[in-house]
XYZ file of C-alpha atoms in Angstrom:
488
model
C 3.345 -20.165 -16.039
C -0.141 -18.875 -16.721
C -2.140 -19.168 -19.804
C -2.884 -15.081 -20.047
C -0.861 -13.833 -23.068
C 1.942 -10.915 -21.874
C 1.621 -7.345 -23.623
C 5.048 -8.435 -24.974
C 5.228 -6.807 -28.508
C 8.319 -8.425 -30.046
C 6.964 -12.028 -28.980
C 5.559 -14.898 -30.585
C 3.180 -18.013 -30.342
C 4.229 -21.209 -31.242
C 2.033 -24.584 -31.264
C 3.379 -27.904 -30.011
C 2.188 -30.452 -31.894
C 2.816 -33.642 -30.221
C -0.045 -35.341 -32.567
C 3.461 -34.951 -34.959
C 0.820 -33.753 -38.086
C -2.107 -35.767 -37.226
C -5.631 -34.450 -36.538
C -7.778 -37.459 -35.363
C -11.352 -35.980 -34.343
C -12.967 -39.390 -32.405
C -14.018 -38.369 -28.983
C -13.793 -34.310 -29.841
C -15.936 -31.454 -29.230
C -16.415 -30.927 -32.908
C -17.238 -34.432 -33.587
C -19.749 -34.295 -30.851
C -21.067 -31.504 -32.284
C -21.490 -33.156 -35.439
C -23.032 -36.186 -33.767
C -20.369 -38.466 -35.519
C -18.378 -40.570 -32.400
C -16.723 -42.566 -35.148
C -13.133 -42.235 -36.247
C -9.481 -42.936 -33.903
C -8.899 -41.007 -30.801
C -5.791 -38.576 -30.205
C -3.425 -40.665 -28.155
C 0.663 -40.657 -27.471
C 3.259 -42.713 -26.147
C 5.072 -41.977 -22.908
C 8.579 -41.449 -23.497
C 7.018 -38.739 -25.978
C 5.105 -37.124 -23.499
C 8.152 -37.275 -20.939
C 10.404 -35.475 -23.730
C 7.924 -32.486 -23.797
C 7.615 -32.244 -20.247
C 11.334 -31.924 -19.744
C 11.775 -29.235 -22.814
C 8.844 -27.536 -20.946
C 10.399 -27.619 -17.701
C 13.889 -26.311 -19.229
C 12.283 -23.302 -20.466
C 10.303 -22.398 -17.037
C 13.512 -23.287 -15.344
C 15.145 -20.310 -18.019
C 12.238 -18.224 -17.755
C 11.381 -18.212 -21.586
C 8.207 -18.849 -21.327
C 5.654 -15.872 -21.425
C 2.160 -18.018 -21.789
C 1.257 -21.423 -21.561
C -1.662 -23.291 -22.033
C -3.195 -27.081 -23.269
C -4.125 -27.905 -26.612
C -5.652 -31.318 -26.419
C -9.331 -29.697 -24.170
C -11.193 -28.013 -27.149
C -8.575 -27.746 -30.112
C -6.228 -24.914 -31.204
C -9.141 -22.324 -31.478
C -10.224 -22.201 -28.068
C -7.081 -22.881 -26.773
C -6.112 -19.272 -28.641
C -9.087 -18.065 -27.416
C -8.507 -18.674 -23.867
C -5.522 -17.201 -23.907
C -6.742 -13.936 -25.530
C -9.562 -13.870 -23.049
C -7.611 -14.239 -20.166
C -5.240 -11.820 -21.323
C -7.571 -8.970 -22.991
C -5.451 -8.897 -25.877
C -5.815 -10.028 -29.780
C -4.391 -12.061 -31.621
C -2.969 -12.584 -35.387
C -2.430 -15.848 -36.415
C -1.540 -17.050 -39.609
C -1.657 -20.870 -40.776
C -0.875 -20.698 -44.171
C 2.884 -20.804 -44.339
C 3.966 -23.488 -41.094
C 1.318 -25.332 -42.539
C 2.036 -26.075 -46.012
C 3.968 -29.238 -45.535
C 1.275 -30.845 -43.416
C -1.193 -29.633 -45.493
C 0.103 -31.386 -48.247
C 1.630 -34.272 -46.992
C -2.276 -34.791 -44.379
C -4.607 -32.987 -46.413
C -5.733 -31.216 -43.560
C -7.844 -28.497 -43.656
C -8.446 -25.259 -41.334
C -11.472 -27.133 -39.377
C -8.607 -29.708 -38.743
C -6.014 -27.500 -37.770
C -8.229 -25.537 -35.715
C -10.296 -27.825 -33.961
C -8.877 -31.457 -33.704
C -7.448 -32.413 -29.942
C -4.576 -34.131 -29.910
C -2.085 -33.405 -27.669
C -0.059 -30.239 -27.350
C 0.537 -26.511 -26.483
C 0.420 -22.886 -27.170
C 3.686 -21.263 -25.663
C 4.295 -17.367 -26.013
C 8.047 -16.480 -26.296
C 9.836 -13.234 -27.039
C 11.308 -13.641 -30.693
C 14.729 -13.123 -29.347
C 14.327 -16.195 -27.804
C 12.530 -18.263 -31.334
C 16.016 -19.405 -32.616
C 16.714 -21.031 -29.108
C 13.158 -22.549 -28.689
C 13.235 -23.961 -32.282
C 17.462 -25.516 -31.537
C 16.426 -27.291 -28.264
C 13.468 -28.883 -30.152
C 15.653 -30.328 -32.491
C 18.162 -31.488 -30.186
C 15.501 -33.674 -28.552
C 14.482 -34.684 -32.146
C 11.237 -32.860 -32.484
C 12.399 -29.998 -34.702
C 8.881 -31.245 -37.008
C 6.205 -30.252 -33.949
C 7.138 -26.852 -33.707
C 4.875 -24.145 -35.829
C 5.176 -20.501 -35.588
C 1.794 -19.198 -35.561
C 1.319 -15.878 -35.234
C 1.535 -12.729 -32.312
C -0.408 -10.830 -30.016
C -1.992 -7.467 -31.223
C -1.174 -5.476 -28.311
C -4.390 -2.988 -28.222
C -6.354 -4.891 -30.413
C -9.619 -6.444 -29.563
C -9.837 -8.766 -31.994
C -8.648 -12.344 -33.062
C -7.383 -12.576 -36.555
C -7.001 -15.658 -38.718
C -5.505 -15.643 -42.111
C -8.623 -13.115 -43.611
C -11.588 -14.113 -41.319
C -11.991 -11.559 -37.624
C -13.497 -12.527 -34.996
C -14.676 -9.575 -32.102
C -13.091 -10.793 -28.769
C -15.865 -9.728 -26.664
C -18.400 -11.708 -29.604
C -16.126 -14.502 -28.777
C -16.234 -14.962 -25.230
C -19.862 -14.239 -25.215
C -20.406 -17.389 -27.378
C -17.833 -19.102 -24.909
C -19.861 -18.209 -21.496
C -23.155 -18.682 -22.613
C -24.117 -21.930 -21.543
C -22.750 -21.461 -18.287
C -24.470 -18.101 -18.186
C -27.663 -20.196 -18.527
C -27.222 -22.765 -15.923
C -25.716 -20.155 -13.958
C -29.341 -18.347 -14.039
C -30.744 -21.409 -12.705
C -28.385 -22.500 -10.344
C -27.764 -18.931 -8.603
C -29.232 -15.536 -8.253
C -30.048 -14.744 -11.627
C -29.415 -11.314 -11.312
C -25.677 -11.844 -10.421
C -25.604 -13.779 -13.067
C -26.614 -11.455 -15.595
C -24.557 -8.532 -14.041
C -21.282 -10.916 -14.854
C -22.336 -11.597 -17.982
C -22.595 -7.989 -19.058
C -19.133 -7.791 -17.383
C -17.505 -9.573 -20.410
C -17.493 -6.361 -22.701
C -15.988 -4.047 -19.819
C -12.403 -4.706 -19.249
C -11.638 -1.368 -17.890
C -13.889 -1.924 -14.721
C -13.203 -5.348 -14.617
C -9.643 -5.483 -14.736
C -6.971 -6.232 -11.862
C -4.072 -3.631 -11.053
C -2.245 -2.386 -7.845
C -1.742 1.019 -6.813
C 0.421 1.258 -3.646
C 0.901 3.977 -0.966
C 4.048 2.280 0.003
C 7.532 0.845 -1.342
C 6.855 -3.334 -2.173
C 10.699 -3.077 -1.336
C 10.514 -1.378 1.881
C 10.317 -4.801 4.534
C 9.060 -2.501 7.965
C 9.652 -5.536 9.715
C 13.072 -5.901 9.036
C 14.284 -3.995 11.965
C 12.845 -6.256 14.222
C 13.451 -9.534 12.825
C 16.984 -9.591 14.434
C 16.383 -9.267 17.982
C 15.508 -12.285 19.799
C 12.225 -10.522 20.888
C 9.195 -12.296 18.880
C 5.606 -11.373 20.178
C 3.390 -14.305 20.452
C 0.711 -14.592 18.274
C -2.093 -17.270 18.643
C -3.101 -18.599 15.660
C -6.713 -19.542 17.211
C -9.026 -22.005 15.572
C -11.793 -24.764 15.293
C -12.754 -27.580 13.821
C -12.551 -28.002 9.658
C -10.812 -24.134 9.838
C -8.171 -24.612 7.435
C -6.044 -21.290 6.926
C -4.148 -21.508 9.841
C -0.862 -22.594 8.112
C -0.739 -20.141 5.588
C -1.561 -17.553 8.694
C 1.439 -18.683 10.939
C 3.870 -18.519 7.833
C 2.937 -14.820 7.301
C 3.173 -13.792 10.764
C 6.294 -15.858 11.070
C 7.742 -14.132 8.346
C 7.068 -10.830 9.837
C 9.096 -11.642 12.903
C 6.099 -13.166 14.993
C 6.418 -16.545 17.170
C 3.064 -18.278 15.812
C 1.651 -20.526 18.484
C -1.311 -23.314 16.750
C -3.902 -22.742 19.355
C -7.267 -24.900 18.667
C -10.507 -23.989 20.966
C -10.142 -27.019 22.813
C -6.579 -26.230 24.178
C -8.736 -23.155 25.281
C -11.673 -24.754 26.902
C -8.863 -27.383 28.480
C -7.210 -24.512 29.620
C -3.862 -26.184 27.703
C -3.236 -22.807 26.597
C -4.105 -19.068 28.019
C -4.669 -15.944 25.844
C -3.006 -13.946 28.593
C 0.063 -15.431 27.302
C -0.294 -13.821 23.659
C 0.061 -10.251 22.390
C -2.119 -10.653 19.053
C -4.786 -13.095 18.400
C -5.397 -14.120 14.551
C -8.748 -16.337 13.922
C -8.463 -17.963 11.109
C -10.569 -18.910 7.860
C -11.709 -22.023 6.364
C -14.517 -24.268 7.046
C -15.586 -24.047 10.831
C -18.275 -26.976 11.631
C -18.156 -28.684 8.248
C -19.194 -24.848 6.725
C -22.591 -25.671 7.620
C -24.678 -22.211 7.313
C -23.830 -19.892 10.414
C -20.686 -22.205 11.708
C -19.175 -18.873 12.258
C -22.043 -17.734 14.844
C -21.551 -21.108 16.098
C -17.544 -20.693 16.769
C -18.363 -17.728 18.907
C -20.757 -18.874 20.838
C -18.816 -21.714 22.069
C -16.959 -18.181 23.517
C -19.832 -16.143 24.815
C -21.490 -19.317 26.532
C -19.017 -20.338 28.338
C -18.350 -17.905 31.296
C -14.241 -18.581 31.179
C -14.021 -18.428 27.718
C -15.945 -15.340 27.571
C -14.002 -13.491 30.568
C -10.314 -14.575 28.761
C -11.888 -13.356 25.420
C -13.049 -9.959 26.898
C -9.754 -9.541 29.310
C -8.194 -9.970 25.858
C -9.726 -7.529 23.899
C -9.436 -5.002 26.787
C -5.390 -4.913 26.763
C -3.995 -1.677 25.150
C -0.998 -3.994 24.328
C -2.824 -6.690 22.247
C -3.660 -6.666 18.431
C -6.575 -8.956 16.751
C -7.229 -10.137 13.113
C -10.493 -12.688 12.035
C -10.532 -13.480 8.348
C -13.136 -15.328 6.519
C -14.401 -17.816 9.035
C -12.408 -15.741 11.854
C -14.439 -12.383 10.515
C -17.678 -14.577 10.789
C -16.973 -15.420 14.250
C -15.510 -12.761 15.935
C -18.321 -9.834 14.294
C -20.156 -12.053 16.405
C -18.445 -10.878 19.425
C -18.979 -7.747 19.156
C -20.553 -7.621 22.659
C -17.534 -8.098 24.184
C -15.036 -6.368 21.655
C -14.116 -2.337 22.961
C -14.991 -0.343 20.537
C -17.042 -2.524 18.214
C -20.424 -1.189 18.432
C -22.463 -1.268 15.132
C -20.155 -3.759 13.731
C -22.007 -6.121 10.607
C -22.820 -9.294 10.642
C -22.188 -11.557 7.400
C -24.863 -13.514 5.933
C -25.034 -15.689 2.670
C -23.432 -13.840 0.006
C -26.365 -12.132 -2.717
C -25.402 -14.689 -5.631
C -26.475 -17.432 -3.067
C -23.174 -19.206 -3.943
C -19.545 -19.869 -2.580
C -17.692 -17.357 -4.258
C -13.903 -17.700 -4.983
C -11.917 -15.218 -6.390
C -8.869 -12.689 -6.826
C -10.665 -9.591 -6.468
C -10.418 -5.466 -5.948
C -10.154 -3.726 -2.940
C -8.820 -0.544 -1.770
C -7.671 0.186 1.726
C -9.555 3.115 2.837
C -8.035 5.644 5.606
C -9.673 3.999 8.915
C -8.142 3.233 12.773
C -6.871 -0.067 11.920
C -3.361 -0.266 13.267
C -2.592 -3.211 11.192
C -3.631 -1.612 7.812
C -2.559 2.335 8.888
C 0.893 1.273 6.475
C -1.469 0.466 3.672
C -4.164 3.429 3.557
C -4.653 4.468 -0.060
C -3.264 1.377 -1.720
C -5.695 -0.707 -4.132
C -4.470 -4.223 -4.532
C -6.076 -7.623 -5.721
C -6.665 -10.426 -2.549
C -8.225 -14.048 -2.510
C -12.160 -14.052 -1.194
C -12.904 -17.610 -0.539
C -16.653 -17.614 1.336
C -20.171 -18.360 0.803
C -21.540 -15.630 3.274
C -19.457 -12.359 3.392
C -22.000 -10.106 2.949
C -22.600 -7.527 5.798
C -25.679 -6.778 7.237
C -26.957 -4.754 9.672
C -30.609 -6.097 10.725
C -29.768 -6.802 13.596
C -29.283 -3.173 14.610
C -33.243 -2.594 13.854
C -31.507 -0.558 10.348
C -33.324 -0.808 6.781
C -31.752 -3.267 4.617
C -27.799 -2.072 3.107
C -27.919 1.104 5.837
C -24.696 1.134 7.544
C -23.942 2.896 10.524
C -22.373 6.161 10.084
C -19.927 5.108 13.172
C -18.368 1.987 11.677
C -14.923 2.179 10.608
C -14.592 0.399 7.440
C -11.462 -0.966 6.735
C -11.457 -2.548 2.814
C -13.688 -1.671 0.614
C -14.040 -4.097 -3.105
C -13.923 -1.617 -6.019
C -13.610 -2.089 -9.538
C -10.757 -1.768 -12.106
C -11.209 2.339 -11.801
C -10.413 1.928 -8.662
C -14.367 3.058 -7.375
C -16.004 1.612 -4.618
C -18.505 -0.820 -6.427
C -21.878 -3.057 -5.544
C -22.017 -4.666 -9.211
C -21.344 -8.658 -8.881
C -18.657 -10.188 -8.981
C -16.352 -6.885 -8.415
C -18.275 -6.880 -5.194
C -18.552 -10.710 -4.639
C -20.891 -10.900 -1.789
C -23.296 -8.070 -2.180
C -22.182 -6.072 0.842
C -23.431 -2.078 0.930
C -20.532 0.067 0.090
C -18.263 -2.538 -1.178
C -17.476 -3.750 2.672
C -14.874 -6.120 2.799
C -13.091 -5.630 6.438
C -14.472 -3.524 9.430
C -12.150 -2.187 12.600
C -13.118 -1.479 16.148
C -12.463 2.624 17.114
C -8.718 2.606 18.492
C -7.992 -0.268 15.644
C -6.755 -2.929 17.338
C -9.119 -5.023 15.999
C -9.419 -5.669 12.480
C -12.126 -7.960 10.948
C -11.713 -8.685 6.903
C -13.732 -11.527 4.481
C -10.692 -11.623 2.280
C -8.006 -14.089 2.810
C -4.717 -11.590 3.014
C -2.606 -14.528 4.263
C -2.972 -16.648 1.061
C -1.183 -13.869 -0.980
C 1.275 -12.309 0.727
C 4.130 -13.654 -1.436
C 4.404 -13.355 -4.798
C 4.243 -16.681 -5.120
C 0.670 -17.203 -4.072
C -0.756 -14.963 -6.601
C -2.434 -15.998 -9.891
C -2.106 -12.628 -11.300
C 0.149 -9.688 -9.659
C 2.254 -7.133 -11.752
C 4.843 -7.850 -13.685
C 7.299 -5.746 -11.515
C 6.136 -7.296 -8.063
C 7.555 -11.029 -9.670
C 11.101 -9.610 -8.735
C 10.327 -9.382 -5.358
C 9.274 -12.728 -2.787
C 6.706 -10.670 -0.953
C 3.669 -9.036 -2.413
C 1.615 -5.978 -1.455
C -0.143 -7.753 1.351
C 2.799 -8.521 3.430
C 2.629 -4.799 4.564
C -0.449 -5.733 6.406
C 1.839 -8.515 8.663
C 5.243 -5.960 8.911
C 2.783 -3.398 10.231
C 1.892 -5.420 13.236
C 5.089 -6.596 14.050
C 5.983 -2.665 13.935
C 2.460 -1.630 15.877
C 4.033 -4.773 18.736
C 7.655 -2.944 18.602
């Protein structure tokens, strides 16, 4: 259950007030702000706090709950605000009548309503569902923490309360300012700046997905019968940390995953002759100290049997090859030895000159990558997880952000119009025309920043469409089926 409120128009918010009527301000934000630490302290008793959990859990469990999110970090009012933010979408809220009998029986006031911590939640339900809600409150005897407070304002941009408006965009301004600040200090201050300015544009900065193919249509399905699975070694180092997530997404496509680590390579414990695909995996090679994915393939290209089984690899018509993240890092490194791979990038330290996490845009451009041939045309949000993604092409003797005209780009980041796009974050690591994955000329190697395998269910994703949540696999399971169909 996320926190973003649903453009759901019969639906509305309720608060959970488990400070049952009480607004006690010691310790809060507002009191800090204030400068007066005195007064009591928000607190609860555990069989309470067990109650709410298992009313919560009843109502994921039934899948009435739209939005959720935490009272007790900031008050009502940011809590509101949060979700609005996170859900582009305004608010109405009234306070006047749900409130009378507290009013009168606490004497509290607006600023208390609004801003005191105790405990609690904001839940968005559909009204169909209020009568429900309200009866399984009161059969756990709580039927006096429940307040109806108000609805979304689907299309509005605004947060109303009672007569007062507040300007969304004004709003989260205020709310990422002081980051925005330290955030000038701490990182490239021009990234900064461009994601502050982001704020006010939702249309380039939202997420969607726009597929060339049928979510339903499982192209591995055919194969997942027969009792022929190609091996796939799921190759890497020391600290790399994807690998699981990798295996389960080529096991699910009908693959027989194999954990190979470069030491079973170097003690000859296992033999890339004996695999069909090769998949180097992301994470944190060597601790994640700067270049540790230059470092990974080195260990390859200085050692004269690693570097032969690497390049006798590579050579097979029959063999497929994926590097994400870590794995990109290290294999653009081996270009040398990779057919095909001439004027590939290299990736240095991202242009915010910070790790950068995120779900973010990109659009799968028509290239030779056999793996992502199913998914040309499709635009679709993936995890980047990396502190140097950025390609670069110095190396080839080319001014700075040139690229080659003979590289095949594979993924491109691109903004919620779906346009190619250099402004930070939409293109988190600065690279020149939004690349985010690179393939070698016949496409049977694929190199990507972007972690596919960490959202290729449904499951994985912190935001996908509403329609894909009726389905267990999600847009980027395409990119596995396709290689189990590429293998036959």
């Amino acid at each position: 259950v996320t926190p973003d409120i649903k453009p759901v128009a019969d639906s509305v918010l309720l608060l959970v007030d488990l400070g049952f009527g009480k607004a006690r301000m010691g310790g809060s934000a507002l009191s800090q702000v204030w400068n007066d630490l005195g007064g009591k302290s928000p607190d609860i008793d555990a069989d309470t706090l067990k109650v709410f959990y298992d009313i919560m859990q009843q109502l994921v469990a039934e899948e009435k709950l739209l939005a959720y999110h935490d009272r007790s970090d900031g008050g009502l009012f940011a809590t509101l605000a949060e979700m609005a933010f996170a859900g582009r979408m305004g608010l109405n809220i009234d306070l006047e009548e749900d409130f009378a009998m507290e009013r009168l029986v606490n004497n509290l006031s607006d600023q208390d309503i609004l801003f005191n911590e105790e405990l609690g939640a904001v839940i968005q339900i559909r009204h169909e569902d209020l009568h429900y809600v309200q009866a399984l409150f009161e059969q756990h005897e709580f039927p006096e923490i429940l307040y109806q407070i108000g609805q979304p304002e689907i299309g509005s941009s605004d947060i109303k309360i009672g007569d007062t408006v507040f300007a969304l965009a004004d709003l989260q301004a205020a709310w990422q300012e002081t980051s925005h600040q330290i955030q000038r200090l701490r990182d490239n201050p021009a990234c900064a700046d461009s994601e502050f300015a982001m704020l006010s544009d939702k249309e380039r900065s939202k997420l969607f997905a726009d597929l060339s193919f049928d979510l339903k249509d499982d192209i591995a399905a055919p194969y997942l019968s027969g009792s022929l699975q190609p091996k796939i070694a799921i190759l890497r180092e020391q600290g790399v940390n994807g690998h699981v997530e990798m295996a389960a997404a080529f096991t699910r496509a009908g693959f027989q995953a194999v954990d190979v680590h470069m030491s079973d390579l170097l003690s000859s414990r296992a033999d890339l002759a004996d695999f069909q695909m090769l998949a180097a995996c992301g994470g944190f090679s060597y601790g994640d100290v700067l270049g540790a994915g230059e470092g990974w393939a080195k260990t390859i290209l200085f050692n004269g049997r690693l570097r032969d089984q690497f390049a006798e690899f590579f050579a097979r018509p029959d063999t497929l090859s994926l590097g994400v993240c870590n794995g990109c890092q290290m294999m653009s490194n081996l270009a040398e030895i990779i057919p095909g791979a001439e004027g590939w990038a290299k990736f240095k330290r991202n242009e915010s000159e910070q790790f950068e996490a995120r779900l973010s845009m990109v659009r799968v451009p028509k290239s030779p990558s056999l793996i992502l041939g199913e998914m040309a045309g499709s635009a679709l949000p993936v995890v980047v997880s990396h502190g140097e993604g950025r390609a670069d092409f110095a190396h080839l003797g080319l001014p700075e952000n040139q690229v080659p005209s003979s590289l095949h780009i594979a993924l491109q980041y691109t903004d919620g119009l779906g346009e190619v796009t250099q402004q930070y974050p939409l293109n988190p690591n600065g690279s020149p025309q939004g690349i985010a994955g690179i393939t070698t000329t016949d496409g049977r190697v694929t190199i990507m920043m972007p972690h596919p395998e960490r959202v290729y269910r449904t499951a994985q994703m912190s935001w996908c469409p509403e329609e894909w949540k009726a389905f267990e696999l999600g847009g980027w399971y395409r990119l596995f089926a396709a290689a189990r169909k590429v293998l036959g």
